[in-house]
mmCIF file of C-alpha atoms in Angstrom:
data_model
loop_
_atom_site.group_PDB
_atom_site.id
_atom_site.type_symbol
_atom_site.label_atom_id
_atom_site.label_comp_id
_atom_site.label_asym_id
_atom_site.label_seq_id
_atom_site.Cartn_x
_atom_site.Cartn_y
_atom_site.Cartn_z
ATOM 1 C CA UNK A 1 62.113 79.617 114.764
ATOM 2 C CA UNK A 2 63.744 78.506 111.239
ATOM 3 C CA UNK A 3 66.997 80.490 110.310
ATOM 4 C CA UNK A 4 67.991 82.213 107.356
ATOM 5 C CA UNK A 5 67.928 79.934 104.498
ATOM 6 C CA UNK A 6 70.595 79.936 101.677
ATOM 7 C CA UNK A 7 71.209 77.265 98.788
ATOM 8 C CA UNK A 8 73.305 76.381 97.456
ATOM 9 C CA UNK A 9 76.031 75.590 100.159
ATOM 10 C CA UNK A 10 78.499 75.060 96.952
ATOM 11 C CA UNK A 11 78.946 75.769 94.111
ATOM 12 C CA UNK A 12 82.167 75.366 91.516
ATOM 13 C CA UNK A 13 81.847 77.056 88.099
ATOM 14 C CA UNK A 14 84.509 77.789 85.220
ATOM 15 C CA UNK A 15 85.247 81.864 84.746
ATOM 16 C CA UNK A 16 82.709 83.935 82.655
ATOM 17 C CA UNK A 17 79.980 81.051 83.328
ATOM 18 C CA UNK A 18 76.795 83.049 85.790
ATOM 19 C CA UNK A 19 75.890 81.575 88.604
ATOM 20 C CA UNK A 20 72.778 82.557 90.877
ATOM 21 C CA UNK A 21 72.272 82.216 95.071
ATOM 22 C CA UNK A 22 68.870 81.786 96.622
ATOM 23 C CA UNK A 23 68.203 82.928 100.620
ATOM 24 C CA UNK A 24 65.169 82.843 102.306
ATOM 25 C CA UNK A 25 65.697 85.454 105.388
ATOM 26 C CA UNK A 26 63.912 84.816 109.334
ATOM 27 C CA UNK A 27 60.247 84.637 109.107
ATOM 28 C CA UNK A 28 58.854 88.948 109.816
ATOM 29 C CA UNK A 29 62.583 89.892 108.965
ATOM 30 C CA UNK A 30 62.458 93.383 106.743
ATOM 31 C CA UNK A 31 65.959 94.014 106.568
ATOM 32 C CA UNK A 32 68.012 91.579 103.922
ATOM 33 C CA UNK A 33 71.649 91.713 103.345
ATOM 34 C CA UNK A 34 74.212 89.987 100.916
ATOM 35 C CA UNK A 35 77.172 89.768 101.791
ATOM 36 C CA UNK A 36 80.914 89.072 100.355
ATOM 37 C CA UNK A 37 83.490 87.267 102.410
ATOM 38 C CA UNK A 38 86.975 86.356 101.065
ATOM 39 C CA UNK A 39 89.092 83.858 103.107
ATOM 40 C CA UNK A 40 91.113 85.349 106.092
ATOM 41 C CA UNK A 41 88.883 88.406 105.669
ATOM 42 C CA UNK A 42 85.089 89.922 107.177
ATOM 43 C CA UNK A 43 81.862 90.323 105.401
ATOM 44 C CA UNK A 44 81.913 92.780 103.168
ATOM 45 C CA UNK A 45 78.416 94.214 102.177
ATOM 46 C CA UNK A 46 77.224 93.889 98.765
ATOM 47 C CA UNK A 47 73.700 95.155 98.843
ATOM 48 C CA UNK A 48 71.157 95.679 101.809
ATOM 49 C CA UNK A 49 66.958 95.641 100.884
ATOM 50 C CA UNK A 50 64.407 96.659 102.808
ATOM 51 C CA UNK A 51 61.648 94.960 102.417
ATOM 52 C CA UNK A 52 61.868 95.036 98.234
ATOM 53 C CA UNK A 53 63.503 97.743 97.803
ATOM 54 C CA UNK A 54 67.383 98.691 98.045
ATOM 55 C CA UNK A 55 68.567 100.912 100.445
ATOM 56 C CA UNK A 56 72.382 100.523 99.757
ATOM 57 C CA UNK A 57 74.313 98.952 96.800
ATOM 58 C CA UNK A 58 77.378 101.128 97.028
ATOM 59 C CA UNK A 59 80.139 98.650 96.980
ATOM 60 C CA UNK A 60 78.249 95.823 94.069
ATOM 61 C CA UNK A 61 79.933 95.537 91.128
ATOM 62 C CA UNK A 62 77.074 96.393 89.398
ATOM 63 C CA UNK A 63 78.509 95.646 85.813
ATOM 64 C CA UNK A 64 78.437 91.632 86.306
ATOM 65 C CA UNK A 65 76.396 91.586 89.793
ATOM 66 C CA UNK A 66 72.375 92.000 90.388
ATOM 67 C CA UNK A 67 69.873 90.807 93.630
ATOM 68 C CA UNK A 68 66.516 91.479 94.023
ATOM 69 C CA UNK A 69 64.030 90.569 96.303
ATOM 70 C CA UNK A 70 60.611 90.832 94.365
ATOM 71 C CA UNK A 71 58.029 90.298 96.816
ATOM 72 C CA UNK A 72 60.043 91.269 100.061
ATOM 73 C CA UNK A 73 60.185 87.750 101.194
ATOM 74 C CA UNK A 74 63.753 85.825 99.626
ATOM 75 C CA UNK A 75 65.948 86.871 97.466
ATOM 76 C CA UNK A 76 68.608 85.622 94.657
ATOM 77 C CA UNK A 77 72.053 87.238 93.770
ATOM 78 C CA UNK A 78 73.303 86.719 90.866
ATOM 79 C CA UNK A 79 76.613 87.013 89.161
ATOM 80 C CA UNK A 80 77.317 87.098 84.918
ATOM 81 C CA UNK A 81 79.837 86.680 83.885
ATOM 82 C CA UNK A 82 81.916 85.307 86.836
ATOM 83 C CA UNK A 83 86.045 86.295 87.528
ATOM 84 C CA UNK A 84 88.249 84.543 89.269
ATOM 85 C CA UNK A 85 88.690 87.304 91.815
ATOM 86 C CA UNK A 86 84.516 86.545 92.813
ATOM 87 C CA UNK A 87 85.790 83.023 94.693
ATOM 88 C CA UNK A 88 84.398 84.081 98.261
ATOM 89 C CA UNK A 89 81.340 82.471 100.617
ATOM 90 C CA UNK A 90 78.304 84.492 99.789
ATOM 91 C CA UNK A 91 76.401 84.882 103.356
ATOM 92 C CA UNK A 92 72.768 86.159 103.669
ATOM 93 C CA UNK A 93 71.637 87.746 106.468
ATOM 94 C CA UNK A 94 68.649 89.210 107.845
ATOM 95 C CA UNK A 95 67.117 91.337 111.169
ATOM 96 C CA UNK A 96 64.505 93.762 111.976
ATOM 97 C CA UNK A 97 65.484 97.394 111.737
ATOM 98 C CA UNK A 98 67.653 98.304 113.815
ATOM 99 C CA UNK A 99 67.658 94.549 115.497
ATOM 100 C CA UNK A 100 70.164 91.949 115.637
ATOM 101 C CA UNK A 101 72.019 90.564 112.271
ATOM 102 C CA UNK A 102 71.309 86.805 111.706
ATOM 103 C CA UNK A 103 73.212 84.597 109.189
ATOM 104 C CA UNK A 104 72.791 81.864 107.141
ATOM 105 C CA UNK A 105 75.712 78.995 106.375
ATOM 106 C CA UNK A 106 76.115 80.673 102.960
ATOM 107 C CA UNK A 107 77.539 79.453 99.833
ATOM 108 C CA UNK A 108 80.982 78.960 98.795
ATOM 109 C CA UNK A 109 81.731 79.935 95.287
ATOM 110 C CA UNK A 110 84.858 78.885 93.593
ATOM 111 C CA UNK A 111 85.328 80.308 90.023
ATOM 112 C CA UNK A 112 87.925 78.524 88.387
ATOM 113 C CA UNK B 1 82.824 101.348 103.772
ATOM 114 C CA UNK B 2 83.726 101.550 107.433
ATOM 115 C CA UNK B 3 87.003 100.092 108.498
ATOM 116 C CA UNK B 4 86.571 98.334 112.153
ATOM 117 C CA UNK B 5 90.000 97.567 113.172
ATOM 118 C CA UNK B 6 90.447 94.336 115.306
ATOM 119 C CA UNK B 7 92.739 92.994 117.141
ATOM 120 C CA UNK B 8 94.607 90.700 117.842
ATOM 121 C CA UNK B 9 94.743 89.507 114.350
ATOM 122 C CA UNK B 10 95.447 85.708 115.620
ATOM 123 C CA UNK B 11 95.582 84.331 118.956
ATOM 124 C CA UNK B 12 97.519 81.036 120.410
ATOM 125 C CA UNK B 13 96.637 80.256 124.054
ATOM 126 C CA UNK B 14 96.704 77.340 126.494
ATOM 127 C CA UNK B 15 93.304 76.004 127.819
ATOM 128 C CA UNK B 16 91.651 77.300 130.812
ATOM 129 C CA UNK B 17 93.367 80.593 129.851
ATOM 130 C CA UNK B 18 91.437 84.060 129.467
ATOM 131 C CA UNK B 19 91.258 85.958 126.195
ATOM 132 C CA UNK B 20 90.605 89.824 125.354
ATOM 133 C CA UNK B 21 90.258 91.122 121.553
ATOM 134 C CA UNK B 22 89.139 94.078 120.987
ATOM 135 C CA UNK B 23 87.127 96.630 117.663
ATOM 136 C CA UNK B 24 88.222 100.142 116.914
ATOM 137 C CA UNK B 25 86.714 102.405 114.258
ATOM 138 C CA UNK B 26 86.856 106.058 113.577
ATOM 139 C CA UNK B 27 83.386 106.690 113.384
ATOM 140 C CA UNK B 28 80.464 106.085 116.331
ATOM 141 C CA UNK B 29 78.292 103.195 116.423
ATOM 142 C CA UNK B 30 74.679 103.169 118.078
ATOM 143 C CA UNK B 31 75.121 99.087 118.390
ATOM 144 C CA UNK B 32 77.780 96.799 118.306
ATOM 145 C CA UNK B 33 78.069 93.287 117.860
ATOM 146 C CA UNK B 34 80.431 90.064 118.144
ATOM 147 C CA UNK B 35 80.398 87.046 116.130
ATOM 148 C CA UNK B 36 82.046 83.759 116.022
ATOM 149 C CA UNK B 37 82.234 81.573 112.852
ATOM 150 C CA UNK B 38 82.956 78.099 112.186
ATOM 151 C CA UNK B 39 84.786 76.941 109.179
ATOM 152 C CA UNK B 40 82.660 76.448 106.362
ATOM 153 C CA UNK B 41 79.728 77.872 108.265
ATOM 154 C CA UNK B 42 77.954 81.446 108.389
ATOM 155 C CA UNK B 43 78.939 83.508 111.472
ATOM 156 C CA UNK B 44 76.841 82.902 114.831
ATOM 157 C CA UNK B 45 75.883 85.922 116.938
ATOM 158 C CA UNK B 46 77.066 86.087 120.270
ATOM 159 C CA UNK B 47 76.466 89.133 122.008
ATOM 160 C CA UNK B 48 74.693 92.188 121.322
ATOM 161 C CA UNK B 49 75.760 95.643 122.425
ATOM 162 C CA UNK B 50 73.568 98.845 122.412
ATOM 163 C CA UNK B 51 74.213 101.494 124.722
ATOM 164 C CA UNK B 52 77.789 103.210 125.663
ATOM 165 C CA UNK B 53 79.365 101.418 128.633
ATOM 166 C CA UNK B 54 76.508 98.305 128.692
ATOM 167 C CA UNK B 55 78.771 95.310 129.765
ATOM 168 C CA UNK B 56 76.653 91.987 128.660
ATOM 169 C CA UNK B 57 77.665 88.370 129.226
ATOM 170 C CA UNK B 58 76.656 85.019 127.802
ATOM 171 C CA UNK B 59 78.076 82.357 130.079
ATOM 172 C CA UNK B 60 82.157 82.542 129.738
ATOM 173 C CA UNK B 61 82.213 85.560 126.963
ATOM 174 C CA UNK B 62 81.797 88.920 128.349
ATOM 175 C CA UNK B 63 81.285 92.116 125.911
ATOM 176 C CA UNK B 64 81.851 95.799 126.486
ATOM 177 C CA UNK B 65 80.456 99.037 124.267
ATOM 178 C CA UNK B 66 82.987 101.431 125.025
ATOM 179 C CA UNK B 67 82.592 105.031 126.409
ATOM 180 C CA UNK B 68 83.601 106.783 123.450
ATOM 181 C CA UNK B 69 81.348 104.662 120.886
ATOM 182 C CA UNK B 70 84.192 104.103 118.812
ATOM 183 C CA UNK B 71 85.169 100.447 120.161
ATOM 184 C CA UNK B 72 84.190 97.565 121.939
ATOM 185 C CA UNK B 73 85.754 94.550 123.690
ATOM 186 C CA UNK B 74 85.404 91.192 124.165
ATOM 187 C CA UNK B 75 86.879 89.003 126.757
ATOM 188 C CA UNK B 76 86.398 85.116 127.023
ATOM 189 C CA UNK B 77 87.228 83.038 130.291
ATOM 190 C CA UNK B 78 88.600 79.686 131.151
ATOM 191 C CA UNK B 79 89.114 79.011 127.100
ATOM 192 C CA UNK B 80 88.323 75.706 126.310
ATOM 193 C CA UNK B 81 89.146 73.767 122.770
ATOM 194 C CA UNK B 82 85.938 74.345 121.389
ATOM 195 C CA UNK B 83 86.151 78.128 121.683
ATOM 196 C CA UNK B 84 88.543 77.726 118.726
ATOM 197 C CA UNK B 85 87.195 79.706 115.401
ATOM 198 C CA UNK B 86 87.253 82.952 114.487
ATOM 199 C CA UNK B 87 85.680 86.104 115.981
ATOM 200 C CA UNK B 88 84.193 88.990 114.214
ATOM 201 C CA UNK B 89 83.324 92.545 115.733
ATOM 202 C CA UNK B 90 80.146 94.462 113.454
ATOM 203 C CA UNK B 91 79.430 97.655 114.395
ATOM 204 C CA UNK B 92 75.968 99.483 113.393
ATOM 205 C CA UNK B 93 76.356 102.971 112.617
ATOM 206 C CA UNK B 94 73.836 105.911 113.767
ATOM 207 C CA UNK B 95 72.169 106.259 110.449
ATOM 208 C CA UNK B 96 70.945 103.720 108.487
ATOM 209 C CA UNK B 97 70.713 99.904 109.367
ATOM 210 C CA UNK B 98 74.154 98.768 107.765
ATOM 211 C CA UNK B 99 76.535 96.273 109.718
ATOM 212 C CA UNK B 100 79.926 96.719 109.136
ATOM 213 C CA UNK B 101 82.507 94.058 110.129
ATOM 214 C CA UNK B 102 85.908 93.780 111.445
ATOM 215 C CA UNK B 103 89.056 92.085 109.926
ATOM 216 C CA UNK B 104 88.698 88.934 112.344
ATOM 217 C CA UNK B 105 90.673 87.629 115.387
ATOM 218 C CA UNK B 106 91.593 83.606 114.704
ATOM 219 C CA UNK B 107 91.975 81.869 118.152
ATOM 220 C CA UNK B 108 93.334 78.814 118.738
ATOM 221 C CA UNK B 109 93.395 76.637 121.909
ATOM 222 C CA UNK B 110 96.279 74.191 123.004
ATOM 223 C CA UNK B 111 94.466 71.587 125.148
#
């Protein structure tokens, strides 16, 4: 069974540039998740879907950050205009409901 | 969001030695769960928790949901240097499918 899927693994852009992360979640998997993690911290949850529609998006910074996932299947995450501050990995996960979280290798952003 | 608080924060230990780290939150979770991650890689499930007092194992690592709901444990035997990364505790509260995540515990094995 294939994993969760994200591209790019890197990614190095100048501050105020936007910058967009793909992530194709397990094959059957409803639940998607973004999530944030700064070095020498845990994922922190940006936004959750289920299936294509959002069930939380509480702690995105909503003013420069947007996901969707049109068709239920992957999804992108996007960030415009970029900070400093938003150098982190960017990890997708996925599971059924209620089921076990699975991750992919995620991408690691570094706004300079 | 939830703050699972884990500790050790960072452990140093001699191979062939056991380890314990442990989750504690405020708030009751119907599943817990305990990660390790690689450097530069995503974290990799390694146990799966989902009933109060279930011990579960996976060959050396043994995991614990504790009684109250508001912790869990995680113990690893006869360390050996590739058990060196970092481990995560999520925890899955009663409503709604969100994982939160603890602040880490960074082990390191002397061979």
């Amino acid at each position: 069974e294939a994993g969760v899927a994200q591209s790019p693994r890197y990614k190095i852009i100048e501050k105020r540039q936007s910058v967009a992360f793909w992530c194709n979640p397990i094959s059957g998997h409803a639940t998607l998740y973004w999530y944030q993690q700064i070095l020498g911290q845990g994922p922190k949850l940006l936004i959750q879907f289920q299936n294509n529609g959002v069930v939380d998006d509480s702690q995105l910074p909503k003013d420069r950050f947007s996901a969707e996932r049109l068709k239920g299947v992957d999804s992108t995450l996007k960030i415009q205009p970029a900070k400093l501050e938003d150098s982190a990995v960017y990890l997708c996960a996925s599971s059924h409901p209620g089921g076990r979280l699975f991750f992919g290798s995620g991408t690691q952003l570094s706004v300079l | 969001g939830q703050q699972l608080n884990q500790s050790p924060q960072s452990m140093f230990i001699q191979e062939g030695e056991d380890v314990s780290m442990n989750c504690t939150s405020s708030s009751i979770f119907n599943t817990w769960l305990w990660y390790k991650q690689d450097p530069g890689e995503g974290p990799v499930l390694l146990i799966a928790l989902y009933k109060a007092g279930e011990l579960t194992s996976n060959g050396r690592l043994t995991a614990q949901f504790g009684i109250t709901r508001k912790d869990s444990f995680l113990n690893i035997s006869a360390s050996i240097p590739s058990d060196v990364g970092i481990y995560f505790c999520a925890g899955q509260l009663l409503t709604g499918n969100q994982f939160y995540f603890g602040t880490g515990t960074s082990l390191t094995v002397i061979p």
